[in-house]
Tab-separated table of C-alpha atoms in Angstrom:
chain	number	residue	atom	x	y	z
U	757	MET	CA	1.322	4.308	-11.337
U	758	MET	CA	-0.758	7.356	-10.580
U	759	LEU	CA	1.277	9.338	-8.080
U	760	GLY	CA	0.595	12.747	-6.558
U	761	SER	CA	3.623	14.586	-5.222
U	762	GLN	CA	3.533	16.163	-1.767
U	763	LYS	CA	6.149	17.560	0.564
U	764	ASN	CA	6.672	15.122	3.417
U	765	ARG	CA	5.561	16.109	6.862
U	766	THR	CA	7.092	14.856	10.072
U	767	GLY	CA	6.451	15.244	13.774
U	768	LEU	CA	3.378	15.856	15.795
U	769	ARG	CA	1.856	18.778	13.903
U	770	ALA	CA	4.391	19.225	11.122
U	771	GLY	CA	2.093	20.771	8.594
U	772	ALA	CA	-0.812	23.119	8.385
U	773	LEU	CA	-4.264	21.703	7.843
U	774	LEU	CA	-4.857	21.160	4.150
U	775	ALA	CA	-8.304	22.327	3.108
U	776	VAL	CA	-9.140	20.097	0.175
U	777	SER	CA	-12.599	21.497	-0.422
U	778	ALA	CA	-14.483	24.573	0.639
U	779	LEU	CA	-17.733	23.892	-1.140
U	780	ALA	CA	-20.585	23.960	1.374
U	781	LEU	CA	-23.102	21.206	0.707
U	782	THR	CA	-25.552	19.950	3.292
U	783	ALA	CA	-24.529	16.557	4.743
U	784	CYS	CA	-26.085	14.178	7.214
U	785	GLY	CA	-24.693	13.719	10.707
U	786	ASN	CA	-22.079	11.047	11.488
U	787	ASP	CA	-23.232	8.395	13.901
U	788	GLY	CA	-19.711	6.932	14.022
U	789	GLY	CA	-17.879	10.118	15.056
U	790	ASP	CA	-18.850	13.466	16.522
U	791	GLY	CA	-21.138	14.312	13.615
U	792	GLY	CA	-18.991	17.080	12.134
U	793	SER	CA	-19.604	20.739	12.854
U	794	ALA	CA	-21.791	23.338	11.198
U	795	THR	CA	-20.327	26.254	9.267
U	796	GLU	CA	-21.779	29.762	9.450
U	797	ASP	CA	-24.194	29.033	6.598
U	798	GLY	CA	-25.432	25.847	8.304
U	799	ALA	CA	-23.602	23.280	6.137
U	800	GLU	CA	-21.693	20.436	7.770
U	801	SER	CA	-17.899	20.532	7.894
U	802	TYR	CA	-15.636	17.605	8.712
U	803	SER	CA	-12.039	16.972	9.716
U	804	ILE	CA	-9.995	13.871	8.820
U	805	GLY	CA	-6.594	13.022	10.274
U	806	VAL	CA	-4.300	11.187	7.846
U	807	SER	CA	-1.356	9.196	9.219
U	808	GLN	CA	1.041	7.852	6.563
U	809	PHE	CA	3.857	5.589	7.746
U	810	LEU	CA	6.414	6.669	5.145
U	811	SER	CA	6.743	7.992	1.625
U	812	HIS	CA	7.116	5.700	-1.320
U	813	ALA	CA	5.218	5.804	-4.576
U	814	SER	CA	2.484	3.276	-3.756
U	815	LEU	CA	1.604	4.780	-0.370
U	816	ASP	CA	1.750	8.266	-1.875
U	817	ALA	CA	-0.612	7.104	-4.616
U	818	ALA	CA	-3.056	5.705	-2.054
U	819	ARG	CA	-3.038	9.030	-0.231
U	820	SER	CA	-3.426	10.960	-3.470
U	821	GLY	CA	-6.387	8.814	-4.545
U	822	PHE	CA	-8.033	9.396	-1.173
U	823	GLU	CA	-7.460	13.153	-1.307
U	824	THR	CA	-8.747	13.461	-4.862
U	825	ARG	CA	-11.966	11.563	-4.162
U	826	ILE	CA	-12.572	13.610	-0.992
U	827	GLU	CA	-12.095	16.819	-2.979
U	828	GLU	CA	-14.414	15.551	-5.709
U	829	SER	CA	-17.142	14.949	-3.113
U	830	GLY	CA	-17.714	18.700	-2.862
U	831	LEU	CA	-18.068	18.499	0.911
U	832	ASP	CA	-16.372	20.883	3.340
U	833	ILE	CA	-13.625	18.541	4.587
U	834	THR	CA	-10.161	19.384	5.879
U	835	LEU	CA	-7.314	16.863	5.959
U	836	ASP	CA	-4.622	16.945	8.649
U	837	VAL	CA	-1.847	15.009	6.884
U	838	GLN	CA	1.084	13.646	8.925
U	839	ASN	CA	3.967	11.410	7.787
U	840	ALA	CA	6.009	9.286	10.214
U	841	GLN	CA	8.879	8.923	7.693
U	842	GLY	CA	9.214	5.257	8.595
U	843	ASP	CA	9.793	5.910	12.294
U	844	GLN	CA	7.538	3.901	14.609
U	845	ALA	CA	7.935	6.315	17.513
U	846	THR	CA	6.746	9.155	15.291
U	847	ALA	CA	3.799	7.048	14.137
U	848	ASN	CA	2.895	6.514	17.792
U	849	THR	CA	3.097	10.258	18.442
U	850	ILE	CA	0.875	11.022	15.450
U	851	ALA	CA	-1.697	8.480	16.631
U	852	GLY	CA	-1.649	9.996	20.102
U	853	SER	CA	-2.176	13.485	18.729
U	854	PHE	CA	-5.084	12.317	16.586
U	855	ALA	CA	-6.628	10.592	19.604
U	856	SER	CA	-6.885	13.942	21.389
U	857	ALA	CA	-7.759	15.994	18.294
U	858	ASP	CA	-11.270	16.877	17.207
U	859	HIS	CA	-11.250	14.749	14.050
U	860	ASP	CA	-14.392	13.071	12.736
U	861	LEU	CA	-12.390	10.214	11.188
U	862	VAL	CA	-8.788	9.022	10.910
U	863	LEU	CA	-7.136	7.414	7.877
U	864	ALA	CA	-4.022	5.281	8.460
U	865	ILE	CA	-1.868	4.397	5.448
U	866	ALA	CA	0.180	1.158	5.762
U	867	THR	CA	0.103	-1.490	8.483
U	868	PRO	CA	2.376	0.129	11.128
U	869	SER	CA	0.370	3.360	11.117
U	870	ALA	CA	-2.891	1.424	11.132
U	871	GLN	CA	-1.843	-0.606	14.162
U	872	THR	CA	-0.833	2.446	16.187
U	873	ALA	CA	-3.992	4.330	15.216
U	874	ALA	CA	-6.220	1.398	16.123
U	875	GLN	CA	-4.580	1.109	19.540
U	876	ALA	CA	-4.736	4.823	20.333
U	877	ILE	CA	-8.089	5.823	18.847
U	878	THR	CA	-11.264	4.144	20.045
U	879	ASP	CA	-13.965	6.831	19.970
U	880	VAL	CA	-13.960	7.846	16.276
U	881	PRO	CA	-13.886	5.746	13.082
U	882	VAL	CA	-10.454	4.642	11.854
U	883	LEU	CA	-9.991	3.606	8.236
U	884	PHE	CA	-6.862	1.927	6.911
U	885	THR	CA	-5.506	1.398	3.425
U	886	ALA	CA	-2.465	-0.427	1.996
U	887	VAL	CA	-2.741	-3.129	4.673
U	888	THR	CA	-2.129	-6.652	3.407
U	889	ASP	CA	-3.784	-8.783	6.095
U	890	PRO	CA	-5.939	-6.812	8.560
U	891	VAL	CA	-6.786	-9.907	10.603
U	892	SER	CA	-3.166	-10.947	11.157
U	893	ALA	CA	-2.372	-7.322	12.019
U	894	SER	CA	-5.094	-7.496	14.732
U	895	LEU	CA	-6.967	-4.582	13.182
U	896	VAL	CA	-10.286	-6.373	12.690
U	897	GLU	CA	-11.987	-9.478	14.044
U	898	SER	CA	-12.651	-10.635	10.491
U	899	ASN	CA	-12.649	-9.064	7.067
U	900	GLU	CA	-16.371	-9.687	6.750
U	901	ALA	CA	-17.325	-8.263	10.175
U	902	PRO	CA	-14.580	-5.978	11.589
U	903	GLY	CA	-16.412	-5.646	14.907
U	904	GLY	CA	-14.987	-2.349	16.182
U	905	ASN	CA	-14.305	1.207	15.059
U	906	VAL	CA	-11.703	0.099	12.475
U	907	THR	CA	-12.124	-1.044	8.864
U	908	GLY	CA	-10.689	-0.143	5.469
U	909	THR	CA	-9.128	-1.486	2.285
U	910	SER	CA	-6.562	-4.237	1.826
U	911	ASP	CA	-3.807	-4.368	-0.787
U	912	ALA	CA	-3.513	-8.158	-0.615
U	913	ASN	CA	-1.591	-9.006	-3.761
U	914	PRO	CA	-1.926	-12.068	-6.034
U	915	VAL	CA	1.333	-13.763	-5.040
U	916	LEU	CA	0.643	-17.024	-6.892
U	917	GLU	CA	-0.043	-15.175	-10.138
U	918	GLN	CA	3.075	-13.041	-9.640
U	919	LEU	CA	5.368	-16.031	-9.114
U	920	THR	CA	3.688	-17.832	-12.011
U	921	LEU	CA	4.648	-14.819	-14.115
U	922	LEU	CA	8.246	-15.321	-12.991
U	923	THR	CA	8.231	-18.938	-14.207
U	924	GLU	CA	6.956	-17.766	-17.578
U	925	LEU	CA	9.696	-15.157	-17.892
U	926	ASP	CA	12.473	-17.442	-16.621
U	927	PRO	CA	11.464	-21.133	-16.845
U	928	GLU	CA	14.886	-22.202	-15.559
U	929	ALA	CA	14.585	-20.327	-12.259
U	930	THR	CA	14.353	-22.619	-9.227
U	931	THR	CA	15.258	-20.381	-6.265
U	932	VAL	CA	13.664	-17.038	-5.425
U	933	GLY	CA	15.171	-14.617	-2.924
U	934	ILE	CA	12.947	-12.402	-0.779
U	935	VAL	CA	14.196	-9.489	1.324
U	936	TYR	CA	11.606	-8.349	3.867
U	937	SER	CA	11.212	-6.538	7.183
U	938	SER	CA	11.113	-8.838	10.180
U	939	GLY	CA	8.967	-6.324	12.059
U	940	GLU	CA	6.209	-5.924	9.463
U	941	VAL	CA	3.294	-8.315	9.892
U	942	ASN	CA	2.137	-7.741	6.322
U	943	SER	CA	5.561	-8.815	5.021
U	944	GLU	CA	5.614	-11.994	7.097
U	945	VAL	CA	2.184	-12.894	5.741
U	946	GLN	CA	3.323	-12.367	2.155
U	947	VAL	CA	6.388	-14.543	2.652
U	948	GLU	CA	4.118	-17.348	3.847
U	949	TRP	CA	1.933	-16.853	0.786
U	950	ALA	CA	5.046	-16.950	-1.388
U	951	LYS	CA	6.165	-20.223	0.198
U	952	GLU	CA	2.769	-21.778	-0.493
U	953	ALA	CA	2.826	-20.562	-4.090
U	954	ALA	CA	6.434	-21.689	-4.536
U	955	GLU	CA	5.615	-25.203	-3.407
U	956	GLU	CA	2.857	-25.358	-5.994
U	957	LEU	CA	5.200	-24.054	-8.711
U	958	GLY	CA	8.247	-26.141	-7.793
U	959	LEU	CA	10.248	-23.153	-6.555
U	960	GLU	CA	12.307	-22.647	-3.397
U	961	ILE	CA	12.085	-19.444	-1.359
U	962	VAL	CA	15.274	-18.107	0.260
U	963	GLU	CA	14.743	-15.373	2.868
U	964	ALA	CA	16.759	-12.436	4.161
U	965	THR	CA	15.353	-10.059	6.760
U	966	VAL	CA	16.051	-6.399	7.510
U	967	SER	CA	15.016	-4.025	10.259
U	968	ASN	CA	15.200	-0.879	8.101
U	969	SER	CA	15.896	0.211	4.529
U	970	SER	CA	19.614	0.786	5.158
U	971	GLU	CA	20.099	-2.984	5.539
U	972	VAL	CA	18.597	-3.916	2.155
U	973	GLN	CA	21.934	-3.950	0.300
U	974	GLN	CA	23.548	-6.303	2.805
U	975	ALA	CA	20.503	-8.565	2.800
U	976	ALA	CA	20.486	-8.723	-0.988
U	977	ASN	CA	24.189	-9.569	-1.032
U	978	SER	CA	23.464	-12.511	1.270
U	979	LEU	CA	21.193	-13.973	-1.415
U	980	ALA	CA	24.090	-14.585	-3.759
U	981	ASP	CA	22.907	-17.862	-5.295
U	982	VAL	CA	19.237	-17.208	-6.038
U	983	ASP	CA	17.889	-17.272	-9.591
U	984	ALA	CA	15.410	-14.420	-9.101
U	985	LEU	CA	14.225	-11.808	-6.621
U	986	TYR	CA	10.662	-11.185	-5.431
U	987	VAL	CA	9.802	-7.937	-3.623
U	988	PRO	CA	6.659	-7.998	-1.445
U	989	THR	CA	4.729	-4.860	-0.506
U	990	ASP	CA	7.180	-4.217	2.300
U	991	ASN	CA	7.448	-0.522	3.162
U	992	ALA	CA	11.125	-0.448	4.123
U	993	VAL	CA	12.229	-2.637	1.212
U	994	VAL	CA	10.139	-0.859	-1.431
U	995	SER	CA	11.570	2.464	-0.278
U	996	ALA	CA	14.997	1.021	-1.176
U	997	LEU	CA	13.831	-0.734	-4.347
U	998	GLU	CA	16.560	0.761	-6.538
U	999	THR	CA	19.128	-1.120	-4.464
U	1000	LEU	CA	17.529	-4.455	-5.326
U	1001	ILE	CA	17.082	-3.453	-8.956
U	1002	GLY	CA	20.812	-2.761	-9.142
U	1003	VAL	CA	21.544	-6.206	-7.688
U	1004	ALA	CA	19.249	-7.876	-10.221
U	1005	GLN	CA	20.906	-6.035	-13.094
U	1006	ASP	CA	24.415	-6.864	-11.874
U	1007	ARG	CA	23.561	-10.557	-11.535
U	1008	GLN	CA	21.406	-10.665	-14.656
U	1009	ILE	CA	18.429	-12.162	-12.846
U	1010	PRO	CA	14.747	-11.159	-12.949
U	1011	LEU	CA	13.169	-9.061	-10.214
U	1012	ILE	CA	9.414	-9.405	-9.764
U	1013	PRO	CA	7.854	-6.788	-7.453
U	1014	ALA	CA	4.385	-6.974	-5.953
U	1015	GLU	CA	3.388	-3.447	-7.056
U	1016	GLY	CA	2.795	-1.960	-10.460
U	1017	ASP	CA	4.562	1.230	-9.463
U	1018	SER	CA	7.663	-0.792	-8.648
U	1019	VAL	CA	7.657	-2.028	-12.242
U	1020	GLU	CA	7.562	1.572	-13.411
U	1021	ARG	CA	10.554	2.255	-11.139
U	1022	GLY	CA	12.584	-0.510	-12.795
U	1023	GLY	CA	11.133	-3.867	-11.783
U	1024	LEU	CA	10.598	-6.472	-14.493
U	1025	ALA	CA	6.882	-7.310	-14.417
U	1026	THR	CA	3.975	-8.031	-12.109
U	1027	TYR	CA	0.260	-8.345	-11.639
U	1028	GLY	CA	-0.394	-5.295	-9.498
U	1029	LEU	CA	-3.152	-3.221	-7.936
U	1030	SER	CA	-3.852	0.455	-8.532
U	1031	TYR	CA	-3.049	2.195	-5.247
U	1032	ASP	CA	-4.652	5.390	-6.501
U	1033	GLN	CA	-7.883	3.465	-7.028
U	1034	LEU	CA	-7.477	1.774	-3.642
U	1035	GLY	CA	-7.189	5.171	-1.956
U	1036	ALA	CA	-10.273	6.420	-3.795
U	1037	GLN	CA	-12.191	3.332	-2.692
U	1038	THR	CA	-11.179	4.063	0.911
U	1039	ALA	CA	-12.436	7.635	0.507
U	1040	ASP	CA	-15.802	6.277	-0.602
U	1041	MET	CA	-15.950	4.338	2.669
U	1042	ALA	CA	-15.064	7.507	4.584
U	1043	LEU	CA	-17.842	9.436	2.888
U	1044	ARG	CA	-20.395	6.760	3.779
U	1045	ILE	CA	-19.301	6.988	7.416
U	1046	LEU	CA	-19.349	10.779	7.534
U	1047	THR	CA	-22.537	11.472	5.591
U	1048	GLU	CA	-24.628	8.316	6.021
U	1049	GLY	CA	-23.656	7.228	9.519
U	1050	ALA	CA	-22.233	3.897	8.302
U	1051	ASP	CA	-20.786	1.821	11.155
U	1052	PRO	CA	-17.180	0.569	10.692
U	1053	ALA	CA	-18.010	-2.486	12.822
U	1054	THR	CA	-20.298	-3.813	10.092
U	1055	MET	CA	-18.436	-2.477	7.015
U	1056	PRO	CA	-16.467	-5.365	5.460
U	1057	VAL	CA	-12.837	-4.807	4.556
U	1058	GLU	CA	-12.690	-4.053	0.834
U	1059	THR	CA	-10.055	-4.857	-1.766
U	1060	LEU	CA	-9.500	-4.496	-5.502
U	1061	THR	CA	-10.276	-7.729	-7.284
U	1062	GLU	CA	-8.823	-7.159	-10.762
U	1063	PRO	CA	-5.019	-6.841	-10.809
U	1064	GLU	CA	-3.423	-5.461	-13.946
U	1065	LEU	CA	-0.382	-6.745	-15.833
U	1066	TYR	CA	2.620	-4.402	-15.809
U	1067	VAL	CA	5.757	-5.071	-17.886
U	1068	ASN	CA	8.950	-3.078	-18.319
U	1069	PRO	CA	10.883	-3.974	-21.517
U	1070	ALA	CA	13.830	-1.722	-20.623
U	1071	ALA	CA	14.170	-3.408	-17.227
U	1072	ALA	CA	14.026	-6.803	-18.922
U	1073	GLU	CA	16.915	-5.844	-21.191
U	1074	ALA	CA	18.929	-4.555	-18.218
U	1075	MET	CA	18.345	-7.833	-16.338
U	1076	GLY	CA	19.080	-10.056	-19.325
U	1077	VAL	CA	15.504	-11.324	-19.580
U	1078	GLU	CA	13.311	-11.463	-22.681
U	1079	ILE	CA	9.625	-10.630	-22.329
U	1080	PRO	CA	7.572	-12.572	-24.900
U	1081	GLN	CA	5.820	-10.295	-27.370
U	1082	SER	CA	2.547	-12.024	-26.530
U	1083	MET	CA	2.924	-10.893	-22.902
U	1084	ILE	CA	3.662	-7.333	-23.975
U	1085	ASP	CA	0.583	-7.379	-26.202
U	1086	GLU	CA	-1.587	-8.578	-23.300
U	1087	ALA	CA	-0.183	-6.134	-20.740
U	1088	ASP	CA	-2.371	-3.392	-19.298
U	1089	HIS	CA	0.685	-1.208	-18.756
U	1090	VAL	CA	3.911	-1.270	-20.792
U	1091	VAL	CA	6.479	1.048	-19.228
U	1092	GLY	CA	7.896	3.420	-21.832
U	1093	GLN	CA	4.904	3.000	-24.141
U	1094	GLU	CA	2.280	4.893	-22.137
């Protein structure tokens, strides 16, 4: 999946402001924030704080897509990019610093960062991305009418289609193990979706919870008797994906992740969203707020509606699974053939 590399930043002000564009084009004022500031030649300039909860490929891709679209806008916008490295206390500190900074808008990447930003920042627009269920995370009143200064894009994944894919790849599978973070609302929501899908498909879900990525190995070992593994868009678990891939290979069972990038990292197959495109879509929302005065309270939460099929033939061989040629032919992305 489309991934831009960037050196991680930690702490309150752990990196210099990144000027993503210096082109001076006239822009309208921002009714949602402080309206930007004028440069010496009279053009508007804007500042956006970016709070990313941790680094893994999907979140990095969302940030990269946002940055690229902002740069392509040609506006004079600086990004203050901060990364909590998976530490909630650091995420709180970043949110607090952004609350007192002179930003025109704040972007929060992943549910934990979005929740802390929404709690700390009430006087400027806050956008989120890579949040599975904004309502359950108490970020918005509803997806259709957020009702406050917070809105954004959701990465709600097609769990039923993903587990259906599992049954096609391994018709004999009856139990599916899921490792997820007990403290992540988005993960709890996905497990409930998986249970509903499993009931429809005649599967049984077996759960194991972790509090951080260092516990993933132990949790996976506790799922000794499952026929397959499913990995939701859980930040801590996805950051330790290679651990679960190793377990799947050792046991010769399929591993279905919820993200296309996780297939490229060694997962078997999935119907996944483009996080780069999701980040770009969030940037489009930011530009409407900054230059058109769009109000987050009335901007519906957006999502991508067309997931793409990812397959990884090498991973299938390592896990002892055969991908039908018809599925490979239909795939949007075949790892190793792109």
